[in-house]
Amino acid sequence: MKINGAVALVTGGNRGLGEQLVKALLDAGAAKVYAAARNPDSVRVPGAVPIALDITDPGSVRAAAARAQDVTLLINNAGSSTGAAILDGELDAYRTEFETHVLGTLDVSRAFAPALARNGGGAILNVLSVLSWVTLPGSAAYSAAKSAEWSVTNALRVAFAEQGTQVTSLHVGYMDTDMTAAVTAPKLDPADVARTALDGVEAGLHEVLADDLSKQVKAGLAADPSALYPQLAAS
């Protein structure tokens, strides 16, 4: 998958990592970049093509797919973060997370699959998280949804291989965006993450691990759960 000359669509392309992905695509020579958002007037990147898209609304998804028939690279970036915890988080917050990260990503991927096939296969980049592989009790809804999205992404890899569509996932820790404004831990520059992700797409990678934390957690999946959750070793 070559970024130069590609026609890309980025969900949640109006802020945070999504906005940086739009900029990075244009800088890398993409022929057209659709920046999708619930409110297309909120798209601020010069040269981007604003397009209305609410990934939790099937009608909106169908309309966007019908308009953007020339897409060769789909980036599923739109997300939510309710902060719902495991014991007292509202179940509606869990539903929101799953409607967005899991069902929304799946619906958009399905909707754009025919266009990708007609245009030579192309590629899909799903923005996941290190929390696809490790969970924090205080943000269990987000972690659970990202874990499920990882599973859906693996299924999409296999299903789309037949039509020649490459599926890449991005796993990353904290980035300096609105979503992590209250986090005091070190955070990555989303512009750097965007470039790393696109490099991974061009390299044909199945997974892009954008930081050391993601690499460490991925390696820890083969160990006992206490390797990722030290509280278990102390109990």
Short mmCIF file of C-alpha atoms in Angstrom, two decimals, residues 1-232:
data_model
loop_
_atom_site.label_atom_id
_atom_site.label_comp_id
_atom_site.label_asym_id
_atom_site.label_seq_id
_atom_site.Cartn_x
_atom_site.Cartn_y
_atom_site.Cartn_z
CA MET A 1 0.00 0.00 0.00
CA LYS A 2 1.51 3.31 -1.10
CA ILE A 3 0.36 6.49 0.61
CA ASN A 4 1.53 8.65 -2.27
CA GLY A 5 -1.43 8.87 -4.64
CA ALA A 6 -3.84 7.08 -2.30
CA VAL A 7 -7.39 8.21 -1.59
CA ALA A 8 -7.91 7.96 2.16
CA LEU A 9 -10.79 8.39 4.57
CA VAL A 10 -10.12 9.00 8.26
CA THR A 11 -12.97 8.62 10.74
CA GLY A 12 -12.76 11.09 13.59
CA GLY A 13 -10.56 13.21 11.34
CA ASN A 14 -11.33 16.51 13.03
CA ARG A 15 -9.14 16.31 16.14
CA GLY A 16 -6.49 14.42 18.06
CA LEU A 17 -4.76 11.55 16.31
CA GLY A 18 -7.33 11.64 13.51
CA GLU A 19 -6.43 15.20 12.59
CA GLN A 20 -2.73 14.32 12.66
CA LEU A 21 -3.37 11.32 10.40
CA VAL A 22 -5.12 13.61 7.91
CA LYS A 23 -2.13 15.98 7.94
CA ALA A 24 0.38 13.13 7.63
CA LEU A 25 -1.51 11.63 4.68
CA LEU A 26 -1.51 14.94 2.82
CA ASP A 27 2.17 15.51 3.63
CA ALA A 28 2.96 12.03 2.26
CA GLY A 29 1.32 12.78 -1.08
CA ALA A 30 -2.16 11.29 -0.75
CA ALA A 31 -4.26 12.36 -3.74
CA LYS A 32 -7.34 12.98 -1.59
CA VAL A 33 -8.09 12.73 2.11
CA TYR A 34 -11.66 12.62 3.39
CA ALA A 35 -11.73 13.87 6.98
CA ALA A 36 -14.87 12.36 8.49
CA ALA A 37 -16.63 13.79 11.52
CA ARG A 38 -20.13 14.05 12.95
CA ASN A 39 -19.86 17.78 12.22
CA PRO A 40 -17.83 18.22 9.02
CA ASP A 41 -17.56 21.96 9.74
CA SER A 42 -15.17 21.06 12.57
CA VAL A 43 -12.52 19.80 10.10
CA ARG A 44 -9.68 22.34 10.06
CA VAL A 45 -6.92 20.81 7.94
CA PRO A 46 -6.35 22.73 4.69
CA GLY A 47 -6.67 20.45 1.68
CA ALA A 48 -8.80 17.83 3.44
CA VAL A 49 -12.28 16.97 2.14
CA PRO A 50 -14.76 17.18 5.03
CA ILE A 51 -17.43 14.49 5.06
CA ALA A 52 -20.24 13.85 7.54
CA LEU A 53 -20.01 10.52 9.34
CA ASP A 54 -21.33 9.19 12.62
CA ILE A 55 -20.00 5.64 12.83
CA THR A 56 -22.75 4.64 15.28
CA ASP A 57 -25.47 5.61 12.77
CA PRO A 58 -25.89 3.01 10.00
CA GLY A 59 -27.60 5.53 7.71
CA SER A 60 -24.69 7.94 8.07
CA VAL A 61 -22.22 5.14 7.35
CA ARG A 62 -24.09 4.13 4.19
CA ALA A 63 -24.22 7.74 2.98
CA ALA A 64 -20.49 8.28 3.50
CA ALA A 65 -19.61 5.03 1.72
CA ALA A 66 -21.85 5.99 -1.21
CA ARG A 67 -20.13 9.36 -1.52
CA ALA A 68 -16.52 8.21 -1.11
CA GLN A 69 -16.45 5.49 -3.76
CA ASP A 70 -12.82 6.24 -4.66
CA VAL A 71 -11.30 5.28 -1.29
CA THR A 72 -8.22 3.04 -1.32
CA LEU A 73 -7.22 3.49 2.35
CA LEU A 74 -9.75 3.44 5.19
CA ILE A 75 -8.59 4.52 8.64
CA ASN A 76 -10.95 3.59 11.49
CA ASN A 77 -9.88 6.11 14.10
CA ALA A 78 -13.12 7.46 15.61
CA GLY A 79 -13.55 6.46 19.23
CA SER A 80 -14.97 7.30 22.62
CA SER A 81 -13.74 7.11 26.20
CA THR A 82 -16.40 7.07 28.90
CA GLY A 83 -14.06 6.29 31.79
CA ALA A 84 -16.48 3.64 33.05
CA ALA A 85 -14.96 1.36 35.69
CA ILE A 86 -15.50 -2.38 36.18
CA LEU A 87 -17.57 -2.43 39.39
CA ASP A 88 -19.58 0.77 39.33
CA GLY A 89 -19.45 1.95 35.71
CA GLU A 90 -22.83 2.49 34.08
CA LEU A 91 -23.80 -0.28 31.66
CA ASP A 92 -24.91 2.38 29.20
CA ALA A 93 -21.31 3.57 29.11
CA TYR A 94 -20.23 0.06 28.17
CA ARG A 95 -22.84 0.04 25.42
CA THR A 96 -21.49 3.34 24.11
CA GLU A 97 -17.95 2.00 24.00
CA PHE A 98 -18.98 -1.19 22.18
CA GLU A 99 -21.31 0.64 19.78
CA THR A 100 -18.41 2.90 18.82
CA HIS A 101 -15.24 0.82 18.87
CA VAL A 102 -16.64 -2.58 17.92
CA LEU A 103 -19.90 -2.25 15.98
CA GLY A 104 -19.03 1.13 14.48
CA THR A 105 -15.65 -0.07 13.23
CA LEU A 106 -17.21 -3.23 11.84
CA ASP A 107 -20.02 -1.36 10.09
CA VAL A 108 -17.67 1.15 8.45
CA SER A 109 -15.30 -1.62 7.34
CA ARG A 110 -18.14 -3.60 5.78
CA ALA A 111 -19.57 -0.53 4.08
CA PHE A 112 -16.29 0.42 2.41
CA ALA A 113 -15.23 -3.13 1.51
CA PRO A 114 -16.82 -3.09 -1.98
CA ALA A 115 -15.11 0.19 -2.90
CA LEU A 116 -11.75 -1.08 -1.67
CA ALA A 117 -12.18 -4.26 -3.71
CA ARG A 118 -13.10 -2.32 -6.87
CA ASN A 119 -10.12 -0.02 -6.38
CA GLY A 120 -7.57 -2.82 -6.19
CA GLY A 121 -7.87 -3.98 -2.60
CA GLY A 122 -6.20 -1.15 -0.76
CA ALA A 123 -5.81 -1.16 2.99
CA ILE A 124 -7.56 -0.58 6.30
CA LEU A 125 -5.86 0.83 9.39
CA ASN A 126 -7.69 0.26 12.68
CA VAL A 127 -6.58 2.48 15.54
CA LEU A 128 -6.56 0.24 18.61
CA SER A 129 -4.57 0.66 21.83
CA VAL A 130 -2.21 -1.03 24.23
CA LEU A 131 -5.43 -1.46 26.20
CA SER A 132 -6.47 -4.02 23.61
CA TRP A 133 -4.11 -6.33 25.50
CA VAL A 134 -4.15 -5.11 29.11
CA THR A 135 -6.96 -3.60 31.14
CA LEU A 136 -7.23 -1.10 33.96
CA PRO A 137 -10.17 -1.56 36.35
CA GLY A 138 -10.80 2.19 36.28
CA SER A 139 -11.30 2.24 32.50
CA ALA A 140 -12.61 -1.27 31.97
CA ALA A 141 -15.30 -0.28 29.45
CA TYR A 142 -12.76 1.24 27.06
CA SER A 143 -10.34 -1.67 27.51
CA ALA A 144 -13.04 -4.28 26.95
CA ALA A 145 -14.22 -2.54 23.77
CA LYS A 146 -10.69 -2.20 22.43
CA SER A 147 -10.02 -5.87 23.15
CA ALA A 148 -13.16 -6.81 21.23
CA GLU A 149 -12.13 -4.47 18.42
CA TRP A 150 -8.80 -6.32 18.24
CA SER A 151 -10.69 -9.58 17.79
CA VAL A 152 -12.86 -8.05 15.07
CA THR A 153 -9.71 -6.70 13.40
CA ASN A 154 -8.17 -10.17 13.30
CA ALA A 155 -11.34 -11.53 11.69
CA LEU A 156 -11.31 -8.71 9.14
CA ARG A 157 -7.68 -9.50 8.26
CA VAL A 158 -8.65 -13.02 7.27
CA ALA A 159 -11.93 -12.09 5.57
CA PHE A 160 -10.43 -9.24 3.52
CA ALA A 161 -7.32 -11.16 2.45
CA GLU A 162 -9.41 -12.79 -0.27
CA GLN A 163 -10.07 -9.42 -1.92
CA GLY A 164 -6.49 -8.24 -1.46
CA THR A 165 -7.25 -5.71 1.28
CA GLN A 166 -4.46 -5.32 3.84
CA VAL A 167 -5.62 -4.78 7.45
CA THR A 168 -3.22 -3.13 9.88
CA SER A 169 -3.83 -2.35 13.53
CA LEU A 170 -2.16 0.40 15.54
CA HIS A 171 -1.41 -0.22 19.21
CA VAL A 172 -0.21 2.68 21.31
CA GLY A 173 -0.22 3.97 24.87
CA TYR A 174 -1.00 7.51 26.01
CA MET A 175 -0.96 10.27 23.39
CA ASP A 176 -1.22 13.99 24.02
CA THR A 177 -4.83 14.48 22.93
CA ASP A 178 -8.08 15.78 24.45
CA MET A 179 -8.94 12.23 25.51
CA THR A 180 -5.92 12.08 27.85
CA ALA A 181 -5.99 15.68 29.09
CA ALA A 182 -6.31 14.52 32.71
CA VAL A 183 -3.47 11.98 32.44
CA THR A 184 -0.18 13.04 34.06
CA ALA A 185 1.92 10.15 32.72
CA PRO A 186 4.30 10.72 29.77
CA LYS A 187 2.43 11.05 26.49
CA LEU A 188 3.46 10.62 22.87
CA ASP A 189 3.08 13.32 20.22
CA PRO A 190 0.15 12.19 18.03
CA ALA A 191 1.90 13.61 14.97
CA ASP A 192 4.76 11.14 15.53
CA VAL A 193 2.29 8.29 16.05
CA ALA A 194 0.49 9.19 12.81
CA ARG A 195 3.70 8.98 10.80
CA THR A 196 4.68 5.70 12.47
CA ALA A 197 1.26 4.22 11.68
CA LEU A 198 1.40 5.20 8.02
CA ASP A 199 4.95 3.83 7.73
CA GLY A 200 3.58 0.54 9.05
CA VAL A 201 0.79 0.51 6.49
CA GLU A 202 3.27 1.11 3.69
CA ALA A 203 5.48 -1.67 5.04
CA GLY A 204 2.55 -4.10 4.97
CA LEU A 205 2.63 -4.76 8.71
CA HIS A 206 -0.24 -6.58 10.38
CA GLU A 207 0.38 -4.68 13.62
CA VAL A 208 2.13 -1.41 14.39
CA LEU A 209 3.40 -1.18 17.97
CA ALA A 210 4.09 2.52 18.33
CA ASP A 211 5.84 2.59 21.70
CA ASP A 212 7.85 0.47 24.12
CA LEU A 213 4.85 -0.01 26.40
CA SER A 214 2.85 -1.68 23.63
CA LYS A 215 5.79 -3.92 22.80
CA GLN A 216 6.24 -4.93 26.45
CA VAL A 217 2.56 -5.68 26.98
CA LYS A 218 2.28 -7.67 23.75
CA ALA A 219 5.27 -9.78 24.82
CA GLY A 220 3.66 -10.32 28.22
CA LEU A 221 0.54 -11.96 26.78
CA ALA A 222 2.33 -15.32 26.66
CA ALA A 223 3.08 -15.23 30.38
CA ASP A 224 0.92 -15.82 33.44
CA PRO A 225 -1.62 -13.02 34.04
CA SER A 226 0.42 -11.90 37.03
CA ALA A 227 3.10 -10.68 34.61
CA LEU A 228 0.72 -7.96 33.41
CA TYR A 229 -1.21 -7.59 36.67
CA PRO A 230 1.35 -7.59 39.54
CA GLN A 231 -1.50 -7.24 42.06
CA LEU A 232 -2.28 -10.91 41.39
#
